[in-house]
Coordinates of C-alpha atoms in Angstrom, one line a residue:
Chain A
X1 CA 9.3 10.2 -10.8
X2 CA 10.9 8.8 -7.5
X3 CA 12.5 5.4 -8.2
X4 CA 12.9 3.0 -5.3
X5 CA 14.6 -0.5 -5.8
X6 CA 14.9 -3.8 -3.6
X7 CA 16.5 -7.2 -4.0
X8 CA 13.9 -9.3 -5.6
X9 CA 15.0 -12.6 -3.0
X10 CA 16.6 -12.8 0.5
X11 CA 17.5 -16.2 2.1
X12 CA 18.0 -16.9 5.7
X13 CA 18.3 -19.7 8.0
X14 CA 16.2 -20.2 11.0
X15 CA 17.5 -18.4 13.7
X16 CA 19.5 -15.8 12.1
X17 CA 19.0 -12.3 11.1
X18 CA 17.5 -11.4 7.4
X19 CA 18.3 -7.4 6.1
X20 CA 16.2 -6.4 3.6
X21 CA 17.6 -3.0 1.6
X22 CA 15.3 0.3 0.2
X23 CA 17.7 2.0 -2.3
X24 CA 16.6 5.2 -3.6
X25 CA 18.4 8.8 -4.3
X26 CA 18.6 10.7 -0.7
X27 CA 15.9 8.2 0.5
X28 CA 17.4 9.1 4.2
X29 CA 15.6 12.5 4.0
X30 CA 12.3 10.6 3.1
X31 CA 10.4 8.9 5.8
X32 CA 10.2 5.0 4.9
X33 CA 7.8 2.4 5.8
X34 CA 7.8 -1.3 5.7
X35 CA 5.1 -3.9 4.6
X36 CA 4.9 -7.6 5.3
X37 CA 2.7 -9.5 2.3
X38 CA 1.8 -13.4 3.0
X39 CA 0.6 -15.3 -0.1
X40 CA -3.2 -14.7 -0.6
X41 CA -3.7 -11.4 2.3
X42 CA -3.1 -8.0 2.4
X43 CA -0.3 -5.9 3.6
X44 CA 0.5 -5.3 6.9
X45 CA 2.6 -2.5 8.0
X46 CA 5.4 -4.1 10.4
X47 CA 7.4 -0.3 10.3
X48 CA 7.0 3.0 10.0
X49 CA 8.5 6.3 9.8
X50 CA 12.2 4.7 9.5
X51 CA 11.6 2.7 12.4
X52 CA 8.8 3.0 14.7
X53 CA 6.6 -0.1 15.2
X54 CA 3.1 -0.6 15.5
X55 CA 1.6 -2.5 18.2
X56 CA 1.5 -6.1 18.0
X57 CA 4.7 -6.0 15.6
X58 CA 7.2 -8.0 17.4
X59 CA 10.8 -6.2 18.3
X60 CA 12.5 -8.8 16.1
X61 CA 11.7 -6.0 13.4
X62 CA 13.6 -2.7 13.1
X63 CA 14.7 -0.2 10.5
X64 CA 16.7 2.0 9.8
X65 CA 17.6 4.9 6.8
X66 CA 20.4 6.9 5.8
X67 CA 21.9 8.1 3.0
X68 CA 20.6 6.2 -0.2
X69 CA 19.9 2.8 1.7
X70 CA 16.9 1.7 4.3
X71 CA 17.1 -1.6 5.9
X72 CA 14.4 -3.3 7.3
X73 CA 16.1 -6.0 9.6
X74 CA 14.5 -9.1 11.1
X75 CA 16.0 -10.9 13.9
X76 CA 15.9 -14.6 15.2
X77 CA 13.9 -15.3 11.8
X78 CA 11.1 -18.2 11.8
X79 CA 9.0 -19.9 9.0
X80 CA 6.3 -17.2 10.2
X81 CA 8.8 -14.4 8.7
X82 CA 8.6 -15.9 5.4
X83 CA 6.8 -13.2 3.1
X84 CA 7.0 -10.5 0.8
X85 CA 8.4 -7.1 2.2
X86 CA 7.6 -3.9 0.4
X87 CA 9.4 -0.8 1.3
X88 CA 7.1 2.7 0.5
X89 CA 7.9 6.5 0.4
X90 CA 5.9 9.9 -0.6
X91 CA 7.7 11.6 -2.7
X92 CA 6.9 15.3 -2.3
X93 CA 8.2 16.5 -5.7
X94 CA 5.5 14.7 -7.0
X95 CA 3.2 14.4 -4.2
X96 CA 3.1 10.7 -5.1
X97 CA 3.2 7.4 -2.8
X98 CA 5.9 5.2 -4.4
X99 CA 6.4 1.4 -3.7
X100 CA 9.6 -0.6 -3.7
X101 CA 9.6 -3.9 -6.1
X102 CA 9.3 -5.8 -3.2
X103 CA 11.3 -8.7 -1.4
X104 CA 10.8 -12.1 -1.1
X105 CA 12.0 -13.5 2.1
X106 CA 12.2 -17.5 2.1
X107 CA 13.5 -19.1 5.1
X108 CA 15.9 -22.1 4.1
Chain B
X1 CA -11.0 -2.5 16.0
X2 CA -10.4 -0.9 12.7
X3 CA -12.0 -2.8 10.0
X4 CA -12.0 -1.6 6.0
X5 CA -14.7 -4.2 4.1
X6 CA -14.4 -4.0 0.7
X7 CA -17.0 -5.3 -1.5
X8 CA -17.0 -8.5 -3.5
X9 CA -15.2 -9.9 -6.5
X10 CA -16.4 -8.6 -9.8
X11 CA -15.8 -9.9 -13.3
X12 CA -16.0 -7.2 -16.3
X13 CA -15.9 -7.0 -20.0
X14 CA -13.1 -4.9 -21.7
X15 CA -14.3 -1.5 -22.5
X16 CA -16.8 -1.2 -19.4
X17 CA -16.2 0.1 -15.9
X18 CA -16.0 -1.1 -12.5
X19 CA -17.0 0.4 -8.8
X20 CA -15.5 -1.1 -5.9
X21 CA -16.8 0.1 -2.3
X22 CA -14.4 0.4 1.4
X23 CA -16.7 0.9 4.6
X24 CA -14.7 1.9 7.3
X25 CA -15.3 1.2 11.0
X26 CA -13.6 1.6 14.0
X27 CA -12.3 5.3 13.5
X28 CA -13.8 8.6 12.7
X29 CA -14.1 8.5 8.9
X30 CA -13.0 12.1 8.2
X31 CA -9.6 11.9 10.5
X32 CA -8.0 9.6 7.8
X33 CA -7.3 9.6 3.8
X34 CA -8.2 6.7 1.9
X35 CA -6.0 5.1 -0.9
X36 CA -6.0 2.6 -3.2
X37 CA -3.6 0.4 -4.2
X38 CA -3.6 -2.7 -6.9
X39 CA -1.6 -5.8 -7.1
X40 CA -1.6 -7.5 -10.7
X41 CA -1.3 -11.3 -10.3
X42 CA 2.2 -12.2 -9.1
X43 CA 3.2 -8.5 -9.2
X44 CA 3.9 -5.7 -7.0
X45 CA 2.1 -3.1 -5.1
X46 CA 0.4 0.1 -7.3
X47 CA -0.3 3.2 -6.0
X48 CA -3.3 4.1 -7.7
X49 CA -4.4 7.4 -5.8
X50 CA -5.8 8.4 -2.5
X51 CA -8.8 10.8 -1.1
X52 CA -9.0 13.1 1.6
X53 CA -12.5 13.5 2.7
X54 CA -12.2 15.9 5.0
X55 CA -11.1 18.1 2.6
X56 CA -13.0 16.5 -0.5
X57 CA -9.3 16.3 -2.6
X58 CA -8.2 14.1 -4.5
X59 CA -4.7 13.3 -6.1
X60 CA -3.9 10.5 -8.6
X61 CA -0.4 9.6 -10.4
X62 CA 0.0 10.2 -14.1
X63 CA -0.6 6.7 -15.5
X64 CA -4.5 7.1 -13.7
X65 CA -5.2 10.4 -14.2
X66 CA -8.8 10.5 -16.8
X67 CA -9.9 7.0 -16.3
X68 CA -9.7 6.5 -12.0
X69 CA -12.1 8.1 -9.8
X70 CA -12.0 8.1 -6.0
X71 CA -15.0 9.6 -4.2
X72 CA -16.3 9.4 -0.6
X73 CA -19.5 9.7 1.2
X74 CA -18.8 10.6 4.6
X75 CA -22.4 9.7 6.0
X76 CA -22.1 6.2 5.6
X77 CA -17.8 6.2 5.9
X78 CA -17.3 4.6 3.0
X79 CA -14.9 5.0 -0.1
X80 CA -15.3 4.1 -3.7
X81 CA -13.0 3.8 -6.7
X82 CA -14.4 3.4 -10.2
X83 CA -11.9 2.4 -13.3
X84 CA -13.1 3.0 -16.2
X85 CA -12.5 1.7 -20.0
X86 CA -11.0 -1.9 -18.4
X87 CA -8.7 -3.7 -20.1
X88 CA -6.9 -7.0 -19.6
X89 CA -4.3 -5.6 -17.8
X90 CA -6.5 -4.2 -15.1
X91 CA -6.7 -8.0 -13.8
X92 CA -5.8 -7.3 -10.1
X93 CA -6.5 -7.0 -6.7
X94 CA -7.7 -3.8 -5.7
X95 CA -7.0 -2.8 -2.1
X96 CA -8.1 -0.1 -0.3
X97 CA -5.6 1.3 2.6
X98 CA -6.0 4.1 5.3
X99 CA -3.5 6.8 5.5
X100 CA -3.4 8.3 9.2
X101 CA -3.2 12.2 10.5
X102 CA -5.7 13.4 7.7
X103 CA -3.6 11.9 5.2
X104 CA -0.3 13.5 6.3
X105 CA 1.1 10.7 7.3
X106 CA 2.1 9.3 4.0
X107 CA 1.7 5.7 5.4
X108 CA -0.8 3.1 5.3
X109 CA -1.8 2.0 8.8
X110 CA -4.6 -0.6 7.6
X111 CA -5.9 -2.3 4.9
X112 CA -8.8 -3.7 3.6
X113 CA -8.8 -7.6 2.5
X114 CA -8.9 -6.4 -1.1
X115 CA -11.4 -7.1 -4.2
X116 CA -10.7 -9.3 -7.4
X117 CA -11.4 -7.5 -10.7
X118 CA -11.0 -9.7 -13.7
X119 CA -11.3 -8.4 -17.1
X120 CA -12.3 -10.5 -19.6
X121 CA -14.1 -10.7 -22.5

């Protein structure tokens, strides 16, 4: 089945930019979605279809996808952005939804 | 606004079954698919399956076929998941999540709050 990998953790200083990667074989040919999960809460979609933002999600959140890597970028990071972030794709060959391993973002 | 309201926490014995409900409001139930995603303590998200109520179709990853069933009641806009032959490794928070475009969007635009299922003797 399709495998998607993420770095376990990313640390970023307040006000700086965090980049979270999501790697998979030719992932650029798939649609990638990103979810933010804060402790004790359900996930929330922050980017869908590679780079679209749902209403209510700040413009600081952006996404891109090309080749073997998709990237979620969070600019002007603040303490409220500390969370786990998961990428997700749908693998058409197996007709299965696949989540990445998750990345913990820490604001230092 | 869209709400997915899930049933309450459960404590089950190994070998038993559990059934969790997810009642949807704020949209036309049959316009969407409904998936179940679980998260074991300290672990990541794991997709368990999806139902498309308007078609009555389901899809499960190989790992859960035979032991996991998703159903939907269109009259009450409620999706259900049932997991049988429970073992300690099934202890997790179980989320229902909505999939847009009759299930064709393949992303989860709204999530329920989660239901903790604890399997313990």
